[in-house]
PDB file of C-alpha atoms in Angstrom:
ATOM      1  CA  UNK A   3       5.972 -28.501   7.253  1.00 43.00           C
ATOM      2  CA  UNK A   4       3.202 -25.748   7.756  1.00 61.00           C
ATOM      3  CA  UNK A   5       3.790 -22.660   4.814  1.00 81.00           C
ATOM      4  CA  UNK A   6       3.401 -20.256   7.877  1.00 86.00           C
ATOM      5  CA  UNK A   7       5.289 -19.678  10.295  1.00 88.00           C
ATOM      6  CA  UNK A   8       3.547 -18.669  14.165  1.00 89.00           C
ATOM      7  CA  UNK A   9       6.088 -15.988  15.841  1.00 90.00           C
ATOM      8  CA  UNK A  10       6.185 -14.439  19.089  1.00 92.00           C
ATOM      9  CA  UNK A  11       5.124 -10.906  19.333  1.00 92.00           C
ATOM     10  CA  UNK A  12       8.438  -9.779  19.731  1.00 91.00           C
ATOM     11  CA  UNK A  13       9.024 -10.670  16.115  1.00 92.00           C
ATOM     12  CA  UNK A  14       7.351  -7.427  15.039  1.00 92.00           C
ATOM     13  CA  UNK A  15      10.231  -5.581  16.617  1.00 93.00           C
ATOM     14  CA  UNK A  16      12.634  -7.686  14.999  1.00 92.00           C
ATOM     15  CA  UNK A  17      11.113  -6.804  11.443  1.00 93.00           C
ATOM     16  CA  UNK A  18      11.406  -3.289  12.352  1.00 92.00           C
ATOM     17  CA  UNK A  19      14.989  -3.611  13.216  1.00 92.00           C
ATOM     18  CA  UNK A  20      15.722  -5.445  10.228  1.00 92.00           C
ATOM     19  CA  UNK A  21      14.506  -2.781   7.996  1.00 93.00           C
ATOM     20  CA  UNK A  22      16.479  -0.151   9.206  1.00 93.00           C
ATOM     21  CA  UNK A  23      19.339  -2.539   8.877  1.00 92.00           C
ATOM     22  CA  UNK A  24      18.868  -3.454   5.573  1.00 92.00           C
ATOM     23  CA  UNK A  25      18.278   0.596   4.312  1.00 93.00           C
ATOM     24  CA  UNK A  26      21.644   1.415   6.278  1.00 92.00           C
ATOM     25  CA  UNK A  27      23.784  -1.219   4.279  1.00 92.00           C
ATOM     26  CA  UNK A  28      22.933   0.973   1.070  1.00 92.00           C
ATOM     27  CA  UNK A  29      20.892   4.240   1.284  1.00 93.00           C
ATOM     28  CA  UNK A  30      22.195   5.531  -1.684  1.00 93.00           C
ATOM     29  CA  UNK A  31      21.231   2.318  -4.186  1.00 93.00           C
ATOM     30  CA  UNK A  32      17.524   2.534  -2.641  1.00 93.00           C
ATOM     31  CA  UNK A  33      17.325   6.169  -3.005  1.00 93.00           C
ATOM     32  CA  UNK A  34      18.526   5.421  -6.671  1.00 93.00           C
ATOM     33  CA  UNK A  35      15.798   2.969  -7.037  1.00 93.00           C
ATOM     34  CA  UNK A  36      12.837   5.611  -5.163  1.00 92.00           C
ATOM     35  CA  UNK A  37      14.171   8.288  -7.598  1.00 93.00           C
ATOM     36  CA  UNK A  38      13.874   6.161 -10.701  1.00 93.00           C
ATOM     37  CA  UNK A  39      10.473   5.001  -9.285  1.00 90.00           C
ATOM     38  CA  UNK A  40       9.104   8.947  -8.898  1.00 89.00           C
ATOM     39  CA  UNK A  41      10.337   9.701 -12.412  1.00 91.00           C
ATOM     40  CA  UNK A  42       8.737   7.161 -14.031  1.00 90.00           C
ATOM     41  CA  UNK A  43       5.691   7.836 -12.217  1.00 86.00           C
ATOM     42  CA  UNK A  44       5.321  11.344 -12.954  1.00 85.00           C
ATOM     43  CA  UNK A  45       6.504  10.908 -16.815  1.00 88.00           C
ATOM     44  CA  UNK A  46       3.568   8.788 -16.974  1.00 85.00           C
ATOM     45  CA  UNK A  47       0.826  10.815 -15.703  1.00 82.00           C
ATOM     46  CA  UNK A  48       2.276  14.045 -17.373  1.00 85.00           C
ATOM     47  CA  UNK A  49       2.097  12.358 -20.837  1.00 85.00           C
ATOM     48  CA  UNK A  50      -1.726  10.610 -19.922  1.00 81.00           C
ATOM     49  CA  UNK A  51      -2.497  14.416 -18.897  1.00 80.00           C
ATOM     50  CA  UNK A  52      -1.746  15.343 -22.642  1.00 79.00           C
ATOM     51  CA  UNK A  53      -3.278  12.760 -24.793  1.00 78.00           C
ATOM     52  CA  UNK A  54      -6.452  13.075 -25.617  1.00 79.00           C
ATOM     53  CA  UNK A  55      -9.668  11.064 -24.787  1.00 76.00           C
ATOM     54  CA  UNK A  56     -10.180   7.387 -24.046  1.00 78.00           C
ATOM     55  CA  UNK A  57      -6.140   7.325 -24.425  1.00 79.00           C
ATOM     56  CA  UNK A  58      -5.441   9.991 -21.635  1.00 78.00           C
ATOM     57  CA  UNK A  59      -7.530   7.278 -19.143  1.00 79.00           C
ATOM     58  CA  UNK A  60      -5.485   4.678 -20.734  1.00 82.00           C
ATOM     59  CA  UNK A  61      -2.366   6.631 -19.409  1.00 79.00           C
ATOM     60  CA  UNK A  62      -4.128   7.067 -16.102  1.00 80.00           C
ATOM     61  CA  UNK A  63      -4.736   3.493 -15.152  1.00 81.00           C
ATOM     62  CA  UNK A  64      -1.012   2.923 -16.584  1.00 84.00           C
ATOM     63  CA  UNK A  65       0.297   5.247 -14.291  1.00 82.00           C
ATOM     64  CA  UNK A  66      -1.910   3.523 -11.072  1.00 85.00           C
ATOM     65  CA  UNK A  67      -0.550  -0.180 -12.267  1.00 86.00           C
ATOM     66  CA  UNK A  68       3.208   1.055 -12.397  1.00 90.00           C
ATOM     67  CA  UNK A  69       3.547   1.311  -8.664  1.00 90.00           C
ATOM     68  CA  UNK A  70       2.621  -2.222  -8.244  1.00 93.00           C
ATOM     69  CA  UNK A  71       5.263  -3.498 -11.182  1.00 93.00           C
ATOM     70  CA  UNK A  72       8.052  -0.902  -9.259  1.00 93.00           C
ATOM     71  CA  UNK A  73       7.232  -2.212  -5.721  1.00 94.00           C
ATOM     72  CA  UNK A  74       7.767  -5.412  -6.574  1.00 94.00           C
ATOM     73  CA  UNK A  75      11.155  -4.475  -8.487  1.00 94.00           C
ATOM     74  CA  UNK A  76      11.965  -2.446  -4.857  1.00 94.00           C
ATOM     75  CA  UNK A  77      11.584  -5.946  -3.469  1.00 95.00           C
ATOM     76  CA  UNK A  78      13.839  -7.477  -5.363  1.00 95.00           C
ATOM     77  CA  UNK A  79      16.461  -5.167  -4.943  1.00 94.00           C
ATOM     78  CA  UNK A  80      16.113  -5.182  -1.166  1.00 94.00           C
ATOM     79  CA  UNK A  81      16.502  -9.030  -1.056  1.00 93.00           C
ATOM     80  CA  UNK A  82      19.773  -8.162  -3.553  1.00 93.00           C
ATOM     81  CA  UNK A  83      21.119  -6.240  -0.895  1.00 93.00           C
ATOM     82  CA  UNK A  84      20.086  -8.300   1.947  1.00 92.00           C
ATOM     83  CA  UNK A  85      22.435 -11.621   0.340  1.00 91.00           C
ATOM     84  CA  UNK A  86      24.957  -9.174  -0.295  1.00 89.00           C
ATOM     85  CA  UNK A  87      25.109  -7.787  -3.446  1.00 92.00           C
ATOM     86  CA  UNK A  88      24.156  -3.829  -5.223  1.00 92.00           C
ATOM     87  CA  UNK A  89      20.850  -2.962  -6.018  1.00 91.00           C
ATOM     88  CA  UNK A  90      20.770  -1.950  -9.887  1.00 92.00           C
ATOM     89  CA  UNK A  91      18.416   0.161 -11.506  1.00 92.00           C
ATOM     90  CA  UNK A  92      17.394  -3.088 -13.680  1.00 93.00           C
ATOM     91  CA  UNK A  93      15.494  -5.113 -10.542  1.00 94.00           C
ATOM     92  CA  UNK A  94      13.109  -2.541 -11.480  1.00 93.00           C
ATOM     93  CA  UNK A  95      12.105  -4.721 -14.432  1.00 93.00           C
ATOM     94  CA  UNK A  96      12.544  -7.838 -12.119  1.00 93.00           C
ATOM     95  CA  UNK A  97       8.853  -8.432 -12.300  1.00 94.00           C
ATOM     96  CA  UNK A  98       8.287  -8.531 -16.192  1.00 93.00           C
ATOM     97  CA  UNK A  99      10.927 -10.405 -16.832  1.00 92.00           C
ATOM     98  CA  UNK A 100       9.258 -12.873 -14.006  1.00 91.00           C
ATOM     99  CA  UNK A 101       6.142 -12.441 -15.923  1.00 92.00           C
ATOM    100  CA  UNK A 102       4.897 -11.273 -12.517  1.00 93.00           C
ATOM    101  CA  UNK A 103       2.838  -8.929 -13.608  1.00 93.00           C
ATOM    102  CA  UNK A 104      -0.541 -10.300 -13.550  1.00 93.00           C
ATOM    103  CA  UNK A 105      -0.202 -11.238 -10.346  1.00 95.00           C
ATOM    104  CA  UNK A 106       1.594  -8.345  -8.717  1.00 94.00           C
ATOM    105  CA  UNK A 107      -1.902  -6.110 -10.163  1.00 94.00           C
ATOM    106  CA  UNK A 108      -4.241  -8.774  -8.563  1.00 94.00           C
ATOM    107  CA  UNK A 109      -4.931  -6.364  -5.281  1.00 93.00           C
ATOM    108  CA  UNK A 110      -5.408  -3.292  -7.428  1.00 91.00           C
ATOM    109  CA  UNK A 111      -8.418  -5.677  -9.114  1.00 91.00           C
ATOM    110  CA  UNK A 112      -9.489  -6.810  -5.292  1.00 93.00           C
ATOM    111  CA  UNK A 113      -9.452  -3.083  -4.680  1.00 92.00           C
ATOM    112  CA  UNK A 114     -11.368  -1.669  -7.312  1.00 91.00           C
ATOM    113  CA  UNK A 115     -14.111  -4.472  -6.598  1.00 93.00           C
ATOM    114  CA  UNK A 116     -14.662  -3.392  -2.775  1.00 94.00           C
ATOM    115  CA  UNK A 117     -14.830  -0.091  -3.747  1.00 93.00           C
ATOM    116  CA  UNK A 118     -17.655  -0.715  -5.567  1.00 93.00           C
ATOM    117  CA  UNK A 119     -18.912  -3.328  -3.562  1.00 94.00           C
ATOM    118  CA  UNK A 120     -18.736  -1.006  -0.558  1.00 92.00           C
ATOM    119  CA  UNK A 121     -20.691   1.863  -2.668  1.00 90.00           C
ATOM    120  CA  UNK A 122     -23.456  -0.818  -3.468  1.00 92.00           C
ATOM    121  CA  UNK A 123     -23.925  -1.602  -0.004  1.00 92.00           C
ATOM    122  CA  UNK A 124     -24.061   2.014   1.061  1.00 89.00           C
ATOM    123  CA  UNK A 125     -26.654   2.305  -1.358  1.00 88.00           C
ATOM    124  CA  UNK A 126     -28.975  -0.718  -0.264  1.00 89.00           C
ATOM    125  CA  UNK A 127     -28.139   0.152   3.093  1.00 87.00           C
ATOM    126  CA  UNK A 128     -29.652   3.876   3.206  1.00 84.00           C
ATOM    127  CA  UNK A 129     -31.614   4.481  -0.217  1.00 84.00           C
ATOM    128  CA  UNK A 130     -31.283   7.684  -2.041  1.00 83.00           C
ATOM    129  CA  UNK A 131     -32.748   9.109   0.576  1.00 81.00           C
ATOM    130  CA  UNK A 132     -30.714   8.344   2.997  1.00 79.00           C
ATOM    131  CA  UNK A 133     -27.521   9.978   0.114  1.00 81.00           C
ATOM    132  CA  UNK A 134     -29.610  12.968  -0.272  1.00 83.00           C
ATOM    133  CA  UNK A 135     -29.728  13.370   3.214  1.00 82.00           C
ATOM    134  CA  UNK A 136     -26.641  12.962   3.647  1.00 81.00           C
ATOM    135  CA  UNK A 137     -25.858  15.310   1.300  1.00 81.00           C
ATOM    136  CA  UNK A 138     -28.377  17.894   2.945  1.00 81.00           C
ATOM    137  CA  UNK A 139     -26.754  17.797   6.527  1.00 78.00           C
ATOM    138  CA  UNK A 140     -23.563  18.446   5.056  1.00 81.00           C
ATOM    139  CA  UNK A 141     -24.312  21.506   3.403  1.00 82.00           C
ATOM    140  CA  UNK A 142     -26.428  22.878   6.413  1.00 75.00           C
ATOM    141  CA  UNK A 143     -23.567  22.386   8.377  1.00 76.00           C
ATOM    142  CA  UNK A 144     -21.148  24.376   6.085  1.00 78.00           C
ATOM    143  CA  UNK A 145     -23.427  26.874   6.281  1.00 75.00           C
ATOM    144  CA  UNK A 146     -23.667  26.812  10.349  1.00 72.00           C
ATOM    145  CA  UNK A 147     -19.915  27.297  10.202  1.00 73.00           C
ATOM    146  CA  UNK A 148     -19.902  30.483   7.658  1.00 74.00           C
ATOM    147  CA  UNK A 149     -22.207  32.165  10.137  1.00 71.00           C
ATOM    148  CA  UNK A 150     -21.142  34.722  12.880  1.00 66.00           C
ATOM    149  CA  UNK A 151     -22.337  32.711  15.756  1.00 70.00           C
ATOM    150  CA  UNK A 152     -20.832  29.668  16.919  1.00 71.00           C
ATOM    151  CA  UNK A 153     -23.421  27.219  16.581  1.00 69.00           C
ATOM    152  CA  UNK A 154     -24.895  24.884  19.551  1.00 70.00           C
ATOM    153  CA  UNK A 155     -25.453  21.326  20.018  1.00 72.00           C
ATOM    154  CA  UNK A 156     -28.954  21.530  19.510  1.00 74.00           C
ATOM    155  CA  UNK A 157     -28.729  23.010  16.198  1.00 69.00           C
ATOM    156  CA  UNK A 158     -25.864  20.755  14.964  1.00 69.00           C
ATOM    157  CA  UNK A 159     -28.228  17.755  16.132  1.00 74.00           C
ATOM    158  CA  UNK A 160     -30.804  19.205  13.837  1.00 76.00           C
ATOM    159  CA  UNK A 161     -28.702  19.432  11.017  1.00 71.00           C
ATOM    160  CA  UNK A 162     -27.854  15.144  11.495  1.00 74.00           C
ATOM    161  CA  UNK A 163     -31.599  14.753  12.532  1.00 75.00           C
ATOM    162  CA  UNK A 164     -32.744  13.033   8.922  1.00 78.00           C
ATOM    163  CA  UNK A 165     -29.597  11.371   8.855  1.00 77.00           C
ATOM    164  CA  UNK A 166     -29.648   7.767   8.961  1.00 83.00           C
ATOM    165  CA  UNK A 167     -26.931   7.670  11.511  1.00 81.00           C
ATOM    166  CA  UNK A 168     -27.131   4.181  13.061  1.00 86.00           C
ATOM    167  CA  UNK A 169     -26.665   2.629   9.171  1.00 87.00           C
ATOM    168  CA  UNK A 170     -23.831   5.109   8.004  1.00 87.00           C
ATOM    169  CA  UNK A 171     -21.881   3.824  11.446  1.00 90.00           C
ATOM    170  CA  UNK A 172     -22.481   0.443  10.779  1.00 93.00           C
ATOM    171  CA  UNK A 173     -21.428   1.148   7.279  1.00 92.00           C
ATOM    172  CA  UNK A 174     -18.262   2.598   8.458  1.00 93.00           C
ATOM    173  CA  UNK A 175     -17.504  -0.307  10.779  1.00 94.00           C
ATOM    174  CA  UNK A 176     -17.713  -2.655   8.222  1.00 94.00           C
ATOM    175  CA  UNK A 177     -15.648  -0.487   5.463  1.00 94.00           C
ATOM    176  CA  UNK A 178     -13.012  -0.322   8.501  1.00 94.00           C
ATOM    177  CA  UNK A 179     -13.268  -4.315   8.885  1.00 94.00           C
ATOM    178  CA  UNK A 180     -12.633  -4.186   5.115  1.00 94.00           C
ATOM    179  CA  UNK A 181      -9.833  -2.370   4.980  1.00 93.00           C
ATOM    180  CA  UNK A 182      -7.939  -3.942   8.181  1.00 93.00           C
ATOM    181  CA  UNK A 183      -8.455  -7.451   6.430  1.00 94.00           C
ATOM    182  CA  UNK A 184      -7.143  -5.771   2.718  1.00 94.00           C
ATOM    183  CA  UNK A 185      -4.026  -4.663   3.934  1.00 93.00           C
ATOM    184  CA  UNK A 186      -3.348  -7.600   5.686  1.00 94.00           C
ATOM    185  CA  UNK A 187      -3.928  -9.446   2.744  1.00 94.00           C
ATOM    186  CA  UNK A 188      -2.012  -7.511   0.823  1.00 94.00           C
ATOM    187  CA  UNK A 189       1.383  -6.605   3.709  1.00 94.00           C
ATOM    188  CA  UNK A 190       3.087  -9.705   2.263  1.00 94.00           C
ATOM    189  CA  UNK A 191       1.491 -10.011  -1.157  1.00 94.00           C
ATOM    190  CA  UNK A 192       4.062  -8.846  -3.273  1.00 95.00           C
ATOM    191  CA  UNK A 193       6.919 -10.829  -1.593  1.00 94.00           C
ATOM    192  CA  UNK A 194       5.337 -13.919  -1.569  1.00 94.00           C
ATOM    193  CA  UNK A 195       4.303 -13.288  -5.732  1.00 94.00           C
ATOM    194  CA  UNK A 196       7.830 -12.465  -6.350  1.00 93.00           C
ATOM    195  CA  UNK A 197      10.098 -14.738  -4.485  1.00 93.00           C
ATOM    196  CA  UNK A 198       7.800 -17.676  -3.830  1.00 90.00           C
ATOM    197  CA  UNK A 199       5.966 -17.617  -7.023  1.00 90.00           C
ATOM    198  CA  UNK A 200       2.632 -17.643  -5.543  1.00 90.00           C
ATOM    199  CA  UNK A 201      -0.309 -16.987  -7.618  1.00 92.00           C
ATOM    200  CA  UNK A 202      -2.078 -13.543  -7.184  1.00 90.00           C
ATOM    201  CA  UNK A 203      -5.391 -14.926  -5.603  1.00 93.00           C
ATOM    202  CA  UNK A 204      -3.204 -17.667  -3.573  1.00 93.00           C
ATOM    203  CA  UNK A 205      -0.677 -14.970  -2.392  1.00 93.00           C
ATOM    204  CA  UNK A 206      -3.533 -12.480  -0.708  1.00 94.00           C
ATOM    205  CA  UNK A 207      -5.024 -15.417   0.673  1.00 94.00           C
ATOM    206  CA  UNK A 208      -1.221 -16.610   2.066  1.00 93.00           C
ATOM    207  CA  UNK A 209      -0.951 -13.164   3.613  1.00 94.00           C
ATOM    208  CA  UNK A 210      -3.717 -12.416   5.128  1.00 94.00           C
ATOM    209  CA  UNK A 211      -3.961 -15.877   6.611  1.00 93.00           C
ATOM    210  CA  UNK A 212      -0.054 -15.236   8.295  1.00 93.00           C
ATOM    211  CA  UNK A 213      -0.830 -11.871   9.395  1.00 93.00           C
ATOM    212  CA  UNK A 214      -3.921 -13.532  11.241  1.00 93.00           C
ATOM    213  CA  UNK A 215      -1.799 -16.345  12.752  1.00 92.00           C
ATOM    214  CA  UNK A 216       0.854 -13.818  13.948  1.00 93.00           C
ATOM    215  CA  UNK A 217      -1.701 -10.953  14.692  1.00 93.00           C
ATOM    216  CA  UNK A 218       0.785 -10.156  17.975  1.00 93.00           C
ATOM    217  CA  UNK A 219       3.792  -9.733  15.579  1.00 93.00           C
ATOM    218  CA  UNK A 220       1.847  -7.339  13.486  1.00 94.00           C
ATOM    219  CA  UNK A 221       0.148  -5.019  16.264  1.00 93.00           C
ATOM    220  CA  UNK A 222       3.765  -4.600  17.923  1.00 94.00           C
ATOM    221  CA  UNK A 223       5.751  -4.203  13.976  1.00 94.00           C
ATOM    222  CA  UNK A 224       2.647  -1.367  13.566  1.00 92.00           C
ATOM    223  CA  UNK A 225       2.726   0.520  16.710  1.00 93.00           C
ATOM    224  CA  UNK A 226       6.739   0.556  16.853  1.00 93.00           C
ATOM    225  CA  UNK A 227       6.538   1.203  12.782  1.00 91.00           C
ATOM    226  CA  UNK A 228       3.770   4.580  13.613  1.00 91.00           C
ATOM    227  CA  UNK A 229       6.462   5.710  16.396  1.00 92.00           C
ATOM    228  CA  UNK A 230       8.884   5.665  13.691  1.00 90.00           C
ATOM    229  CA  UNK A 231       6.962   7.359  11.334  1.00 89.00           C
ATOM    230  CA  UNK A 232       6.173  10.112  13.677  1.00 90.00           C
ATOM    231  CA  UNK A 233       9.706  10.594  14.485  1.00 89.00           C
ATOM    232  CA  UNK A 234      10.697  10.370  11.001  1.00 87.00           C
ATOM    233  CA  UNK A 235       7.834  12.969   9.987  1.00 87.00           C
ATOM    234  CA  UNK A 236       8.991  15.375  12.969  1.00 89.00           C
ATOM    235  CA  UNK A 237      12.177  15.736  11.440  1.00 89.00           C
ATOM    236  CA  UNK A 238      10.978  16.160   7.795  1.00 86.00           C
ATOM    237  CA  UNK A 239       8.475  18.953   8.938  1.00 87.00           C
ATOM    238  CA  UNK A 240      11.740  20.442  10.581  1.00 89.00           C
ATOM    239  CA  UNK A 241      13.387  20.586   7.059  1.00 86.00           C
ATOM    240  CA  UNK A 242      10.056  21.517   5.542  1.00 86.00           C
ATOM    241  CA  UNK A 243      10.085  24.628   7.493  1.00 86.00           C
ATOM    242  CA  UNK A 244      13.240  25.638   6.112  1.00 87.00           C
ATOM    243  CA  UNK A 245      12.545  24.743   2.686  1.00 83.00           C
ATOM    244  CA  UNK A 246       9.848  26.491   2.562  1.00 83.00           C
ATOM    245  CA  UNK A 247      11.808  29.510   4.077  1.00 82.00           C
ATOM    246  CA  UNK A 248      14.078  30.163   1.563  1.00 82.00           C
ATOM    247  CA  UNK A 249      12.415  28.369  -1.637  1.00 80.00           C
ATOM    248  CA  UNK A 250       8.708  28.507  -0.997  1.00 82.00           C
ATOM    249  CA  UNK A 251       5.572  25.952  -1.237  1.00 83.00           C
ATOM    250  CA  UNK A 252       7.183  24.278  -4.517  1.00 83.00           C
ATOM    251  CA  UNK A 253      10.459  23.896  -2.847  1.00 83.00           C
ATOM    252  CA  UNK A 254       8.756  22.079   0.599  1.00 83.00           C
ATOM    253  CA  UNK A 255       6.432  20.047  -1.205  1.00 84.00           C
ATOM    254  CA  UNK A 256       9.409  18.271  -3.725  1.00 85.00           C
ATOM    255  CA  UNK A 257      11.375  17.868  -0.577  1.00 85.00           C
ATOM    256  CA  UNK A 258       8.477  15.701   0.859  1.00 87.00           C
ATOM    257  CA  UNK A 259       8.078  13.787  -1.874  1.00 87.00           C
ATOM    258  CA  UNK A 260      11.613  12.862  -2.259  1.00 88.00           C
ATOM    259  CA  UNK A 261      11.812  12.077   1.624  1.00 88.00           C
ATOM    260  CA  UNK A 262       9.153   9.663   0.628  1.00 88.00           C
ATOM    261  CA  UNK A 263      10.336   8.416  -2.409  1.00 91.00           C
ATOM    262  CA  UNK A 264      14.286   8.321  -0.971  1.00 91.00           C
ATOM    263  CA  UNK A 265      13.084   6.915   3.182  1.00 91.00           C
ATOM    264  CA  UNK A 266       9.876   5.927   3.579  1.00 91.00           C
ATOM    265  CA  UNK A 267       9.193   3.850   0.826  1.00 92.00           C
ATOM    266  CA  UNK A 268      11.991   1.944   0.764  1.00 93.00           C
ATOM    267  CA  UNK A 269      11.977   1.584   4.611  1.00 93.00           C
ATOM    268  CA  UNK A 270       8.430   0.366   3.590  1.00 93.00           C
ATOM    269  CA  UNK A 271       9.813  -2.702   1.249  1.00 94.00           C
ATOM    270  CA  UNK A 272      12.339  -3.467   3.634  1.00 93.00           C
ATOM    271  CA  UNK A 273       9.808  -4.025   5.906  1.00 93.00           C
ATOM    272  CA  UNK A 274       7.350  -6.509   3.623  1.00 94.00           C
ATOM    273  CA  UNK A 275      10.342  -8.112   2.918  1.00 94.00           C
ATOM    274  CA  UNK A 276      11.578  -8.441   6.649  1.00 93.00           C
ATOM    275  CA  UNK A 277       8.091  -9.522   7.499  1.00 93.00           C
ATOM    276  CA  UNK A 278       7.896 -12.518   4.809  1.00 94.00           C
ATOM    277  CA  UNK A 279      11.272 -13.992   5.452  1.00 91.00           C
ATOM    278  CA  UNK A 280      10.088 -14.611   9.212  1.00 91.00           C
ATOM    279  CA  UNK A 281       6.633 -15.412   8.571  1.00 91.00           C
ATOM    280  CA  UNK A 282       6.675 -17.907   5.459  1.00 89.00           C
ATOM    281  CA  UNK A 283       8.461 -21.243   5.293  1.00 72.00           C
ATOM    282  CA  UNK A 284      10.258 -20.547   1.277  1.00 64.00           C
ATOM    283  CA  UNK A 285       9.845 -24.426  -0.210  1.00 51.00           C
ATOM    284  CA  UNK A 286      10.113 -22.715  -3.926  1.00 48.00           C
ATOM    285  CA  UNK A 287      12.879 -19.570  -3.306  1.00 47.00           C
ATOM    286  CA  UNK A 288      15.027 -19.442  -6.257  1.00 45.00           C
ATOM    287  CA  UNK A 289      12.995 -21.887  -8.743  1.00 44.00           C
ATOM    288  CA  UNK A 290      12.251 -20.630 -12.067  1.00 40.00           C
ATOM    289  CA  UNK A 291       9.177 -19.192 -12.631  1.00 40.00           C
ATOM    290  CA  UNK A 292       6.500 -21.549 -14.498  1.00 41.00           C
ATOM    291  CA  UNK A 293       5.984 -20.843 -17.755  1.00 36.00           C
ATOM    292  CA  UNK A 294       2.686 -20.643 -19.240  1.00 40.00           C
ATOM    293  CA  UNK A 295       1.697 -22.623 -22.905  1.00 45.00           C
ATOM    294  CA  UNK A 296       2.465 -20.882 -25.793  1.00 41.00           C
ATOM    295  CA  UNK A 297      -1.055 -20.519 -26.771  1.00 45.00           C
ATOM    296  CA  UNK A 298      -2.953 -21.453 -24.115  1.00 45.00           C
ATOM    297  CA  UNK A 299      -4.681 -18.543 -22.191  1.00 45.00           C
ATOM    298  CA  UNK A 300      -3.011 -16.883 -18.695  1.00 46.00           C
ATOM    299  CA  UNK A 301      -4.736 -17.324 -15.845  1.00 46.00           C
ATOM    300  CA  UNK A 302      -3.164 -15.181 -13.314  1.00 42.00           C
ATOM    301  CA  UNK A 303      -5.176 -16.984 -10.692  1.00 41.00           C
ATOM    302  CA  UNK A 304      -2.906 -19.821 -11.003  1.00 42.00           C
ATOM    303  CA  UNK A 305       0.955 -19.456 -10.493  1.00 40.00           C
TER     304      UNK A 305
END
C-alpha cells in the first residue's frame, strides 16, 4: 500500500467543504483555542520586549517557535472535534506532551536556511555592485516621485539602467520556485508530525511529495480557498469600517486580528487537516509516540 494517496482534482473542493464543516460543528471551542493562541503570543513578545539584551532575543525567537507548538495543538483539537468530541484548551499542549516539538520547529530551521541561502545567492549572483545599484535606482526613483512632474519612461529607464535586471528576475524566479515548493512541503507537515508520527525531515519530504502527486487537488483547494478568502475579507473590511467609525484605528485593527485569530486560522487547520486525511494512507494513527533513550541524544531527524 503506497503512503500517498493520488486524488482527483475535485478533491480540493472536497477539502474546502470539509473545513467549513468541521469549524461549523464548534465555532465557539476553536475561537477558544485562536484566543488562547493570540494571548499567549502577545504575552510572549511583550515580556521579550522588556528584558534586556541577549535575553530579550531569547524571548523573540520563543515567541516565533510558539506558533508552530500552537498550530500543531489547533490540529489536534480539530481532529477532536472531527471524531466527535470538545476541543479543550489543553490540546494546546498536545504537542509537548507528544514530544513533538522538535519536529513540529523543523520548517522554521528549513526556513531560516533558504533565507540565507537565497541572500548568498543574490550576492554571488550580482556582486556588491550589483546591491549598490540596486540600492541607487531605488533612491533615484523616490526622488522622481517627490518631484512636481510626473516622470517619463525614459527617465524611469535611466534610473534601472545600471541595474542588473536580467539576474535580479532570474533571482526572483527562483526565490518564487522556492517558496511554491516550501509551502508545499510544509501544507501537510504538521499533520503528518502529529498524527502519523513522522519525523520532521521525513514529514516535509511526505508533503511536498503528496502535494506534487495531487498537484490538481491543490490548484482547485487554492483557487476555491483565495475566493473564500476574498469573500471572507469583504465582509471583515465591512465591519472594519464600522469599527473604525465609532472606536478608531485601535478598535479596527484588534477586530482584524481576532477575525484572524477566531476564522481564518482555524479555517486554516481545518483545512491541513482535511487535506492529510484524503491524501495520506494513516498505517501508524493512534500508536504511541516512540520514545527516545534516556541518555542517548535526540535526533529530531528521526521519528
Amino acid at each position: 500500500m503506497r503512503d500517498i494517496r493520488k486524488l482527483p482534482a475535485s478533491a480540493g473542493a472536497q477539502w474546502l467543504l470539509d473545513t467549513f464543516t468541521l469549524y461549523r460543528r464548534a465555532p465557539l471551542q476553536l475561537a477558544v483555542l485562536g484566543i488562547i493562541g493570540m494571548l499567549v503570543s502577545s504575552l510572549i513578545a511583550i515580556v521579550s520586549q522588556a528584558l534586556p539584551g541577549w535575553l530579550s532575543l531569547l524571548g523573540q525567537l520563543l515567541s516565533v517557535a510558539v506558533g508552530p507548538i500552537l498550530f500543531g495543538g489547533m490540529l489536534w483539537a480539530v481532529s477532536e472535534i472531527d471524531q466527535g468530541h470538545r476541543a479543550q484548551p489543553a490540546h494546546l499542549l498536545q504537542p509537548i506532551r507528544d514530544r513533538r516539538v522538535s519536529h513540529l520547529l523543523v520548517p522554521l530551521a528549513i526556513q531560516m536556511v533558504t533565507i540565507l541561502a537565497l541572500g548568498a545567492l543574490l550576492f554571488v549572483m550580482i556582486g556588491s555592485d550589483g546591491l549598490n545599484s540596486i540600492g541607487e535606482a531605488t533612491r533615484n526613483l523616490q526622488v522622481l516621485q517627490q518631484s512636481d512632474t510626473a516622470p517619463s519612461n525614459e527617465q524611469v529607464l535611466a534610473v534601472f539602467d545600471p541595474v542588473p535586471v536580467k539576474r535580479v528576475l532570474l533571482w526572483i524566479a527562483l526565490v518564487f520556485a522556492v517558496f511554491v515548493a516550501l509551502s508545499m512541503a510544509m501544507f501537510t507537515q504538521p499533520a503528518l508530525v502529529m498524527f502519523d508520527r513522522q519525523s520532521g525531515m521525513h514529514a516535509l519530504r511526505m508533503s511536498l511529495q503528496g502535494c506534487v502527486e495531487n498537484f490538481g487537488a491543490m490548484t482547485v483547494f487554492m483557487l476555491l480557498g483565495l475566493v473564500a478568502m476574498l469573500c471572507i475579507y469583504f465582509l471583515v473590511a465591512i465591519l472594519m469600517q464600522i469599527a473604525l467609525l465609532f472606536g478608531g484605528t485601535a478598535a479596527a485593527t484588534a477586530l482584524m486580528q481576532l477575525v484572524v485569530t477566531t476564522v481564518i486560522m482555524p479555517l486554516y487547520v481545518g483545512a491541513v487537516y482535511a487535506s492529510w486525511k484524503q491524501m495520506f494512507a494513516h498505517r501508524t494513527r493512534g500508536n504511541p509516540p516512540p520514545v527516545p533513550p534516556a541518555n542517548g541524544p535526540k535526533n529530531i531527524f528521526a521519528a
